[in-house]
Coordinates of C-alpha atoms in Angstrom, one line a residue:
X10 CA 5.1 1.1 -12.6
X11 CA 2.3 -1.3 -12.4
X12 CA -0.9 -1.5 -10.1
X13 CA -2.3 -4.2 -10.5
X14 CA -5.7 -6.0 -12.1
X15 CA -7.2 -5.5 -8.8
X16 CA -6.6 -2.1 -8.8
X17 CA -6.9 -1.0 -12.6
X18 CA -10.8 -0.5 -12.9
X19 CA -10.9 1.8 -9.9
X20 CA -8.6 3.8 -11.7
X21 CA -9.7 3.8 -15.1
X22 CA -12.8 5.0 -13.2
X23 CA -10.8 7.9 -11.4
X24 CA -9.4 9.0 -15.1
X25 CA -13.1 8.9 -16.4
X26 CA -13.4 11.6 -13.7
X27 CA -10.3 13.4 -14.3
X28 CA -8.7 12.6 -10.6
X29 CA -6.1 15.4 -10.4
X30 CA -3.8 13.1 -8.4
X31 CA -0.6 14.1 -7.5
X32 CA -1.2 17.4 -8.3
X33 CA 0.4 19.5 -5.6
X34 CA 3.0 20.7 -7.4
X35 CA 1.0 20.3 -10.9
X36 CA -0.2 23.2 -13.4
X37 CA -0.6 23.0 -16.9
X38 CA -3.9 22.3 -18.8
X39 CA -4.9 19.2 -20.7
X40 CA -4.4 19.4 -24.2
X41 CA -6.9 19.7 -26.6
X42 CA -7.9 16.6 -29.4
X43 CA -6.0 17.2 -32.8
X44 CA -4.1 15.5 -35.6
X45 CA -1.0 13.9 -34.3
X46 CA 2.5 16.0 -33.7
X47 CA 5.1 14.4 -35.7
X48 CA 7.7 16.9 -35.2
X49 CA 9.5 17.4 -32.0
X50 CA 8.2 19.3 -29.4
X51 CA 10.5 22.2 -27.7
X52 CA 11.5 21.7 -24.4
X53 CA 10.3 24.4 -22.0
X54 CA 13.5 25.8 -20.4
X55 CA 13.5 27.1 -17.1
X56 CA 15.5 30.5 -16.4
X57 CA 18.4 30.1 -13.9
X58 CA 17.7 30.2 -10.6
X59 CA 13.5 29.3 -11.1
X60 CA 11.9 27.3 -8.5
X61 CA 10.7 24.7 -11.5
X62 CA 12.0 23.3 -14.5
X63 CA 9.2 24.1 -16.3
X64 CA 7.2 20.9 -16.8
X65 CA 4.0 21.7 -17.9
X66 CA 2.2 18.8 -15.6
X67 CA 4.5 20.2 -13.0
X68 CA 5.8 22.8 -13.6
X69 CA 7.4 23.8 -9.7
X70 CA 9.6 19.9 -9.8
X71 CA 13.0 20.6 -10.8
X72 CA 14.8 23.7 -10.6
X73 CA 16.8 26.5 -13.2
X74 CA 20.3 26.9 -13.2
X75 CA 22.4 24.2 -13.1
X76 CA 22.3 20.3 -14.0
X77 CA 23.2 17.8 -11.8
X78 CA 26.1 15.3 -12.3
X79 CA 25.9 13.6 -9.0
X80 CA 24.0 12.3 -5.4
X81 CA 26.1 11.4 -2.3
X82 CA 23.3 10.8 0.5
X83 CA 24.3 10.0 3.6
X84 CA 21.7 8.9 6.0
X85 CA 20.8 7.6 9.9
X86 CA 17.7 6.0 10.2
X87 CA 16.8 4.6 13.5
X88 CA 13.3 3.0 13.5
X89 CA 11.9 3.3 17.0
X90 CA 11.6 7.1 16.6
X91 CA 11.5 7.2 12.5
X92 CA 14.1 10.3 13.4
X93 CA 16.4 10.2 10.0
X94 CA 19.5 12.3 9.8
X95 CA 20.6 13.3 6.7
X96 CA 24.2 14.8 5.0
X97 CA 23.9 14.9 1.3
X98 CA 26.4 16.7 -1.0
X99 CA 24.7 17.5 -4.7
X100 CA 27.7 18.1 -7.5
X101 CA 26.1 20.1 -10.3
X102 CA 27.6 22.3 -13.3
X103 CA 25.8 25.6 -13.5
X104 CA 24.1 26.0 -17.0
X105 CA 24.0 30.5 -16.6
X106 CA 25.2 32.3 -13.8
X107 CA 23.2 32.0 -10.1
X108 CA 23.2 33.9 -7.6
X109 CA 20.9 31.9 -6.2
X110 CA 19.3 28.4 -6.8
X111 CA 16.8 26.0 -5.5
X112 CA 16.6 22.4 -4.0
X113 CA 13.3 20.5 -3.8
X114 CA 13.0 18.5 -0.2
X115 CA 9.7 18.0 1.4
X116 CA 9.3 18.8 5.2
X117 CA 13.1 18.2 6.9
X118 CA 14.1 20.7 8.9
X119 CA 17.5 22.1 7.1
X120 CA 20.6 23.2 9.5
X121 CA 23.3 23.7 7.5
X122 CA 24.3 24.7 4.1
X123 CA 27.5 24.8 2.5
X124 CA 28.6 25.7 -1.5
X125 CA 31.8 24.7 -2.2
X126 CA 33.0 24.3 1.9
X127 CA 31.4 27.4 2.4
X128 CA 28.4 28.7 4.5
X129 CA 25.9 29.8 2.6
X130 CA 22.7 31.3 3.5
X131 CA 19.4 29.9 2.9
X132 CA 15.1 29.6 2.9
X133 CA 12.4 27.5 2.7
X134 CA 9.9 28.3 0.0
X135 CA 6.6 26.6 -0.6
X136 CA 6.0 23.2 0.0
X137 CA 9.2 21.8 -1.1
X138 CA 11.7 24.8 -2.1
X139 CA 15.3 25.2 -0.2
X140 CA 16.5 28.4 -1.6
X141 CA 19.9 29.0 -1.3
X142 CA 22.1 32.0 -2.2
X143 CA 25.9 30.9 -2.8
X144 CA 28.3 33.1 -0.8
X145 CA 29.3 34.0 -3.6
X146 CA 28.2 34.0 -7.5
X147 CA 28.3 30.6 -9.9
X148 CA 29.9 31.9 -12.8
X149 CA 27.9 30.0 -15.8
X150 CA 29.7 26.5 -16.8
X151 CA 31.3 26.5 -13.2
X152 CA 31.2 23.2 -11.8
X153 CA 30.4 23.5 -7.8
X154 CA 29.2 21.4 -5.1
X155 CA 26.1 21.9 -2.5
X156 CA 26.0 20.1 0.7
X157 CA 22.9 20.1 2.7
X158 CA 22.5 18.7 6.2
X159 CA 18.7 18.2 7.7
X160 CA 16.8 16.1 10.0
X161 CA 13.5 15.3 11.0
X162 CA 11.2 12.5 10.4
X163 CA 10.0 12.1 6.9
X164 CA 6.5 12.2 5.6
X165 CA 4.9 10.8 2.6
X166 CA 4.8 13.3 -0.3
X167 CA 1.3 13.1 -1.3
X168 CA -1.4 10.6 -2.4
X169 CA -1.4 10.0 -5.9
X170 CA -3.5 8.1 -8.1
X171 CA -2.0 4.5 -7.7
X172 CA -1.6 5.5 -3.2
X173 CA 0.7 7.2 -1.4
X174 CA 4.3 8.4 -2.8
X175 CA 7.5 8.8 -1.1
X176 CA 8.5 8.0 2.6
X177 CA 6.7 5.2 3.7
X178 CA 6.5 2.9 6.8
X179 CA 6.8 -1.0 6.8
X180 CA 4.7 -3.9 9.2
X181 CA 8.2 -4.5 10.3
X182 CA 8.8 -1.4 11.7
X183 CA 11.3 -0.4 8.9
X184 CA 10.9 1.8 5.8
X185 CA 11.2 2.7 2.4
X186 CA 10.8 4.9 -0.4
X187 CA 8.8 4.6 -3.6
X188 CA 6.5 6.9 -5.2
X189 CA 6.0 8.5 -9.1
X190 CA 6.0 10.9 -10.1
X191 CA 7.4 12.3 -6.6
X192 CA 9.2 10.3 -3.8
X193 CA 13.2 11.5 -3.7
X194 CA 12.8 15.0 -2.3
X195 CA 10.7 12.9 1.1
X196 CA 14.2 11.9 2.6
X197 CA 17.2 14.3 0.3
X198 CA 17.2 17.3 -1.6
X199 CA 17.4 16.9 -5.1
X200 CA 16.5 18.4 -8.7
X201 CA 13.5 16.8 -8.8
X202 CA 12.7 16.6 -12.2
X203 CA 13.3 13.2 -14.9
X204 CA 15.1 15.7 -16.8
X205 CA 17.7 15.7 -14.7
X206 CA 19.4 12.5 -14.1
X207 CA 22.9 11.8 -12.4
X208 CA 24.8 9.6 -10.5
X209 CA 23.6 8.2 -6.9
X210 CA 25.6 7.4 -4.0
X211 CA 24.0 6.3 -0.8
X212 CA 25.8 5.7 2.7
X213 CA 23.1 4.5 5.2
X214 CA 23.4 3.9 9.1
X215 CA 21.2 2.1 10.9
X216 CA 20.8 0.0 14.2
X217 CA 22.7 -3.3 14.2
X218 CA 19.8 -5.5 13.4
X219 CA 18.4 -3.6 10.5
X220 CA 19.7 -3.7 6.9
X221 CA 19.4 -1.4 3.7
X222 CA 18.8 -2.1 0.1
X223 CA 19.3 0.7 -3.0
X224 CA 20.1 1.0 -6.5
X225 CA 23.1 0.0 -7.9
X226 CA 25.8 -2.1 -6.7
X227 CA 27.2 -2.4 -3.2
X228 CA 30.1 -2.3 -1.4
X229 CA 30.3 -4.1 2.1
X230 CA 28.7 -2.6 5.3
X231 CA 30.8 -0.9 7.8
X232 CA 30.2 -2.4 11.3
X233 CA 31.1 0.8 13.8
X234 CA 31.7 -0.2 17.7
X235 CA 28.3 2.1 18.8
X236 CA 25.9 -0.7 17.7
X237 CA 25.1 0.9 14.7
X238 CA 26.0 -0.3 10.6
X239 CA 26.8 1.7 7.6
X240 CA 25.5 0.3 4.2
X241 CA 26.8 1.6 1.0
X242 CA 25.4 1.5 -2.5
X243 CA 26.4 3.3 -5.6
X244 CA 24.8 3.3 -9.1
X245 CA 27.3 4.5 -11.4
X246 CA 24.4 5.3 -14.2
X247 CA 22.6 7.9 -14.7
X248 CA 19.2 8.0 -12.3
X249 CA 16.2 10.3 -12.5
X250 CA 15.6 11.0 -8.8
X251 CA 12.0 9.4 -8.3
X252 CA 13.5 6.1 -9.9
X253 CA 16.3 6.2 -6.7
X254 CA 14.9 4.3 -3.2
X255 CA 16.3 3.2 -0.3
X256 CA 14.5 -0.1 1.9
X257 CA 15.4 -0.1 5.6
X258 CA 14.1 -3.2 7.5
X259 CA 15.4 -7.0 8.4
X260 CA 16.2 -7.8 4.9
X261 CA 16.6 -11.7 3.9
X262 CA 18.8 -11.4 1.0
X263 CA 19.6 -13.7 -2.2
X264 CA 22.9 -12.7 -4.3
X265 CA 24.1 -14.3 -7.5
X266 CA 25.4 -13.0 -10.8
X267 CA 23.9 -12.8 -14.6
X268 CA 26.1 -14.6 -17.4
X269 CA 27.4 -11.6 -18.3
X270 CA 28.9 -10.6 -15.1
X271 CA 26.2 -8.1 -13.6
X272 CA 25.5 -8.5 -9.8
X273 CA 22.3 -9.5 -8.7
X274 CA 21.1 -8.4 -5.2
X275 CA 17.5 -9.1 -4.4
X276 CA 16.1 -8.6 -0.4
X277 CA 12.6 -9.8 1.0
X278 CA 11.1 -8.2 4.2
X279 CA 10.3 -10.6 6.9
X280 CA 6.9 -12.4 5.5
X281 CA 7.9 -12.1 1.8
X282 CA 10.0 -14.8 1.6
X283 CA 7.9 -16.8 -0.4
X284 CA 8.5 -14.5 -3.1
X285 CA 11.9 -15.8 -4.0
X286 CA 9.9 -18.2 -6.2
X287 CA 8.5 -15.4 -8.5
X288 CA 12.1 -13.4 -8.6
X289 CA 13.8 -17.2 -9.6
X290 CA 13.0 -16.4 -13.4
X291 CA 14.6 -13.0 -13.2
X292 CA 18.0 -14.0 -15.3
X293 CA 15.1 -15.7 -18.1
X294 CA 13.0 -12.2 -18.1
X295 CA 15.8 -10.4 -18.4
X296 CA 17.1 -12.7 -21.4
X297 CA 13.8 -12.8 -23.2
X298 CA 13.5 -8.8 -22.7
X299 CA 17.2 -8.4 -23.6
X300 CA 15.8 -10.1 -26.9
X301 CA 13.6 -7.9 -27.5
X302 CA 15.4 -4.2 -26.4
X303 CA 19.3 -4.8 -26.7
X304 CA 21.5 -5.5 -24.0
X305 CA 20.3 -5.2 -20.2
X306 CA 21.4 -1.3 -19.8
X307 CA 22.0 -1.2 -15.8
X308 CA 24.5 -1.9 -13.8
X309 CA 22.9 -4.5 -11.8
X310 CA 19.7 -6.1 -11.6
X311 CA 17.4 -7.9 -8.6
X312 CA 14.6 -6.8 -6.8
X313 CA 12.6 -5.6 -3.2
X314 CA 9.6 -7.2 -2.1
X315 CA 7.9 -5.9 0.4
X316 CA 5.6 -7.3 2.4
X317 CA 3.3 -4.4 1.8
X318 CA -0.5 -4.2 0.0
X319 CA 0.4 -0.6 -1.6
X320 CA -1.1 0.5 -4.2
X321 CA 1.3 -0.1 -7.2
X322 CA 4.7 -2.0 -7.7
X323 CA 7.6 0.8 -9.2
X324 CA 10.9 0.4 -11.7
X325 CA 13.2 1.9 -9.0
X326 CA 16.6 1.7 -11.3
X327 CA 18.4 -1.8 -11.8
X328 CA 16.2 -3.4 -8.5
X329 CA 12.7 -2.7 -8.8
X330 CA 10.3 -2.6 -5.6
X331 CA 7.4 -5.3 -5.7
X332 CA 4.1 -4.9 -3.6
X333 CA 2.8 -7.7 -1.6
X334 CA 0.4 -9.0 -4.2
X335 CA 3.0 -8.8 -7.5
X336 CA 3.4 -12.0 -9.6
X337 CA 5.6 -13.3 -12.6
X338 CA 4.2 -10.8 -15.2
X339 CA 4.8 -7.7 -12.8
X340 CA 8.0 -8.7 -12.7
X341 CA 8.5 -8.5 -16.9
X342 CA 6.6 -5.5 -16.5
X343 CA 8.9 -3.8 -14.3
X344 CA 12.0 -5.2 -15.5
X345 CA 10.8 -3.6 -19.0
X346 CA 11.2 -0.7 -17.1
X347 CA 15.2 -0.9 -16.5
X348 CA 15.0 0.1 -20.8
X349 CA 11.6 2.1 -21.3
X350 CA 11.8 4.1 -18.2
X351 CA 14.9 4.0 -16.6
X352 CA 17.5 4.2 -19.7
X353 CA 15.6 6.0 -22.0
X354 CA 13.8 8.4 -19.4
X355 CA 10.5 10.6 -20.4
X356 CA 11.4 14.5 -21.6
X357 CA 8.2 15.5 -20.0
X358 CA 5.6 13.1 -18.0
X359 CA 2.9 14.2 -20.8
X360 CA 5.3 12.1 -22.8
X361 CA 4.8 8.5 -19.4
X362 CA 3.3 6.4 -22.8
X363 CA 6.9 5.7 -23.7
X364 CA 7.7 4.0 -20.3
X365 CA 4.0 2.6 -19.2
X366 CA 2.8 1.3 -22.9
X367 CA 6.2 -0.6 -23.1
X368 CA 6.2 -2.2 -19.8
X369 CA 2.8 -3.3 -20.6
X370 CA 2.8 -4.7 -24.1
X371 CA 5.9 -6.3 -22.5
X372 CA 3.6 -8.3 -20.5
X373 CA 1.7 -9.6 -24.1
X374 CA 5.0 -10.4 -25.3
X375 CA 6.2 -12.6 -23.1
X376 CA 2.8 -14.6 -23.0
X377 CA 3.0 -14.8 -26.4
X378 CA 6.4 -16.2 -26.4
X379 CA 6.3 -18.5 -23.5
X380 CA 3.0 -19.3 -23.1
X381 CA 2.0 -18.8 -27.2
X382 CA -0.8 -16.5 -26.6
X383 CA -2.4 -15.2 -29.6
X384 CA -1.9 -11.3 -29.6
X385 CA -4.3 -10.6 -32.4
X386 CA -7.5 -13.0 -30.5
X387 CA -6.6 -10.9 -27.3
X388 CA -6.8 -7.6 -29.2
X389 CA -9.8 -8.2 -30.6
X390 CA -11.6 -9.6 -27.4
X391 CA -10.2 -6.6 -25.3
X392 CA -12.1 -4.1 -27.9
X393 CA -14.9 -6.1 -27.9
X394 CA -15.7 -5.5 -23.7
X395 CA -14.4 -2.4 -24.2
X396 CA -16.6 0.9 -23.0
X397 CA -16.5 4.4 -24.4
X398 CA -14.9 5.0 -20.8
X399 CA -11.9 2.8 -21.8
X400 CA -11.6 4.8 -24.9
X401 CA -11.5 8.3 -22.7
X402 CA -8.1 8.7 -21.7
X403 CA -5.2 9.9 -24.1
X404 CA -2.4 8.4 -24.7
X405 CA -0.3 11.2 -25.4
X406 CA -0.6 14.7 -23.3
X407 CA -3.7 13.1 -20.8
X408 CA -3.8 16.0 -18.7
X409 CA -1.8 16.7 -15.1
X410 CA -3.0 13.6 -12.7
X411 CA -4.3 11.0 -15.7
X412 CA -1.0 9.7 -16.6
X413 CA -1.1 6.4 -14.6
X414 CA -4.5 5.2 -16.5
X415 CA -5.0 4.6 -19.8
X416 CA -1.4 3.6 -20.5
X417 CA -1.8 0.2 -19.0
X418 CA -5.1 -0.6 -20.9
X419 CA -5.2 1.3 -23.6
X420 CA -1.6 1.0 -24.0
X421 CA -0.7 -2.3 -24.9
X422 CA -3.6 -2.3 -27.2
X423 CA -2.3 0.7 -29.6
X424 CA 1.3 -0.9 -29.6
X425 CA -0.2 -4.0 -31.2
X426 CA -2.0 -1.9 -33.5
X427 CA 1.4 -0.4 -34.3
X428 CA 3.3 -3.2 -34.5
X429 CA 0.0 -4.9 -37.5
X430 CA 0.3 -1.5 -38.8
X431 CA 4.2 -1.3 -40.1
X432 CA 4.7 -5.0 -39.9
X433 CA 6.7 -7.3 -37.5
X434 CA 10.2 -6.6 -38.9
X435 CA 9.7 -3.0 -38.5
X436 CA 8.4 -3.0 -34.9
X437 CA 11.0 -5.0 -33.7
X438 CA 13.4 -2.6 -35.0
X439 CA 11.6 0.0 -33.4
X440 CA 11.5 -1.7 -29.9
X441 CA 15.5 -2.4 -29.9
X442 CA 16.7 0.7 -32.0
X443 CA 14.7 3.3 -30.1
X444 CA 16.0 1.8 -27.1
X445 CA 19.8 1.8 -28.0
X446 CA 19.5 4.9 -29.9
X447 CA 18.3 7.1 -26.4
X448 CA 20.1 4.6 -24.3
X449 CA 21.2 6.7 -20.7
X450 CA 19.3 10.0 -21.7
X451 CA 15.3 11.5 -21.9
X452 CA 13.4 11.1 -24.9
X453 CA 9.9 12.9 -25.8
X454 CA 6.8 11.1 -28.0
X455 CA 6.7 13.2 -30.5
X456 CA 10.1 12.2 -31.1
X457 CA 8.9 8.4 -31.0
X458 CA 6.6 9.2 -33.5
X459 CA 8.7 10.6 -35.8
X460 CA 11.2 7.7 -35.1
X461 CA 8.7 5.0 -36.1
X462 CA 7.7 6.7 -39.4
X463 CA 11.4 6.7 -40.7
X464 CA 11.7 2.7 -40.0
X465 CA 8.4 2.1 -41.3
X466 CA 8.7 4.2 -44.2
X467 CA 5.0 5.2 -43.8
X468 CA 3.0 8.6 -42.8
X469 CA 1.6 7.5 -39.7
X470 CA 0.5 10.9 -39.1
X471 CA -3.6 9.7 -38.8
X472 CA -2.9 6.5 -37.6
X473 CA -0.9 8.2 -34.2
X474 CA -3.7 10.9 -33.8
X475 CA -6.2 7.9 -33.3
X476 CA -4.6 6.1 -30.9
X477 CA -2.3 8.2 -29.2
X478 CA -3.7 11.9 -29.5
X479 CA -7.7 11.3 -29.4
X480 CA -9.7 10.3 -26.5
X481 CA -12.3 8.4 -28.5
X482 CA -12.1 4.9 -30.4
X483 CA -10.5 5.1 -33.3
X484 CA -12.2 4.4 -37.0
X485 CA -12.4 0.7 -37.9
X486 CA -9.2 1.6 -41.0
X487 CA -7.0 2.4 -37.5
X488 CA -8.3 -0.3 -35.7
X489 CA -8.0 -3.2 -37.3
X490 CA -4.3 -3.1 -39.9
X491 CA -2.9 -6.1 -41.0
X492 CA -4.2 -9.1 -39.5
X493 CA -6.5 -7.9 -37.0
X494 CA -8.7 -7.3 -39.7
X495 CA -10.8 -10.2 -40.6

């Protein structure tokens, strides 16, 4: 994700405050300043059947139980009454045995559920829980498959730090979806937690007229004789639900192919044409970042731009979504993403460093290679305006509602650090290994941390507790390794 220059001292501000954004599902306390954890953390299991998956910045997102292997969403949109019908069929392999289990899907009303091709019964719960009790027992390891059907028109999940997350309205009179840490469970039921990734299958209906965009790669639209079109999109990797999004509106779109064979698919809403100039240099991003982290990891690339001033552009898998205002170097910084972020997905979102510190030093990199920027003169000028309020957020564990701050600021700055700290031949190992090495699964920091030290052959024990763990600036021997010291 990335908001913006405009935006970023507004919410550097916010963090300064400690703006519990996003925090209607949230719980969990900040934690406290200390030496750096080098040793992986344990990941808080939820029992089967709980209404959460235990996050500690959320801890209701996600459900016990049972992990989910695939998505098929079926949809009908039709924009003059925002009324959106909705069929979706979750395939999942219980992980202990249920006699009941939960969904997460904000506000739709549910008619119908069925385990296996059978009625089952079922509640709502909260916010955001579907309950539902099998009609009979999931035997742990048993594979099984839940399809819910709902309707209603969808609402926005909540305002968050960077604006609003999930269901959102177009100018056009269309819609889409985008929204972290929540924005999935606004228009299907899912496991909504990063821990959970599967496949995604979307079939959406709509008015002749109107077109859809998702992940993945597509297959072509069904044309039915009651004036209405089916689109159909399929990512065969591995999603985490908030990083899935579908686009409704009069879509212009541009299709080509990478020299490897990947389809590209990008769309522009009426007005955003002019963006096809920016998303021209997509196949040399995705080269120079390929460079940098291994092969491109998705199965197809491109990207959505709206023609919308919200608040933040997002990594939605393999096609990101841009805002109205997003230029070249949002564009790196969310194709950055389709590794640190999308392939190698955060354990917990205490751990959002590993996909927001990337994406941003990925920015510096790629002015330093194509425009031969001097990292180092950057560095030093950034710490030289900075304020103690700069220095305020962690890193590492910032607290339920700070994790879209510090990490684009802060961020970039402590990865240079790093990479004058173990060297250049180190750090570039670091940036492609770690990738490859957690390609397609979730990864927590302390775990990077640990990672680093073995390339590096250094205890890096004090220097990650300055930069990553403490809210303060960190002593001049942290500061300034290697050549930032003059």
């Amino acid at each position: 994700m990335d908001h913006g220059t405009a935006v970023r001292a507004a919410c550097l501000a916010l963090a300064a405050l400690s703006l519990a954004a996003c925090t209607s599902r949230s719980g969990g306390n900040q934690a406290p300043d200390g030496a750096a954890t080098t040793a992986p953390q344990p990941t808080e299991q939820a029992q089967p059947g709980a209404d959460g998956v235990g996050d500690p910045y959320y801890p209701k997102d996600g459900n016990g139980g049972y992990d989910v292997t695939g998505y098929h969403v079926s949809i009908s949109y039709n924009p003059a009454n925002r009324n959106l019908d909705g069929n979706t069929v979750v395939t999942a392999t219980a992980t202990g045995p249920l006699d009941k289990y939960n969904l997460d899907l904000q506000g739709l009303k549910v008619s119908a559920v069925e385990v296996d091709g059978k009625a089952a019964r079922f509640a709502r719960a909260g916010e955001h829980e579907l309950v539902i009790t099998p009609p009979a027992p999931i035997a742990d390891g048993a594979k099984f498959a839940t399809r819910v059907r709902y309707a209603g028109v969808p609402q926005k999940a909540e305002k968050g730090t960077l604006g609003e997350n999930g269901w959102q309205l177009s100018t056009s009179g269309g819609a889409f979806a985008a929204g972290e840490p929540h924005s999935a469970t606004s228009w299907y039921p899912a496991n909504d937690t990063p821990r959970d990734k599967a496949t995604f299958k979307l079939d959406a209906r709509v008015p002749n007229g109107w077109s859809v965009i998702s992940n993945g790669r597509e297959s072509p639209a069904t044309r039915g004789s009651d004036g209405w079109t089916t689109f159909h999109w399929s990512e065969p990797n591995r999603i985490a639900t908030y990083l899935t999004t579908v686009g409704i509106d009069k879509w212009t779109f541009e299709r080509s192919t990478l020299p490897g064979g990947v389809p590209v698919v990008s769309a522009y809403a009426p007005g955003a044409e002019e963006k096809k100039r920016v998303e021209s240099r997509l196949p040399e991003i995705l080269e120079f970042l390929s460079s940098k982290f291994g092969p491109y990891p998705q199965s197809a690339a491109g990207g959505i731009y709206i023609n919308e001033n919200i608040g933040f552009s997002l990594e939605t898998q393999g096609r990101p979504i841009y805002a109205a205002w997003a230029e070249l170097e949002v564009v790196v910084h969310e194709n950055a993403h389709q590794w640190y972020g999308d392939s190698v997905t955060v354990e917990s979102w205490k751990d959002i460093c590993l996909n927001e510190c990337f994406a941003s030093y990925a920015q510096w990199l790629w002015t330093e290679a194509k425009d031969g920027a001097n990292l180092d003169d950057r560095f030093r000028q950034e710490v030289a305006r900075s304020t103690d309020r700069f220095w305020s957020g962690k890193l590492y564990d910032m607290g339920p509602g700070n994790e879209f701050t510090s990490v684009y600021n802060k961020g970039p700055l402590a990865l240079h650090a790093l990479r004058r700290q173990i060297g250049d031949e180190a750090f570039n190992r670091v940036l492609r290994e770690w990738a490859t090495e957690h390609r397609d699964s979730n990864a927590s920091w302390p775990e990077f941390e640990q990672f680093v030290q073995k390339i590096a052959g250094q205890d890096l024990s004090k220097f990650f507790a300055a930069w990553f763990h403490s809210d303060k600036q960190p002593a001049d021997e942290f500061l300034y390794p290697g050549t930032l010291r003059k």
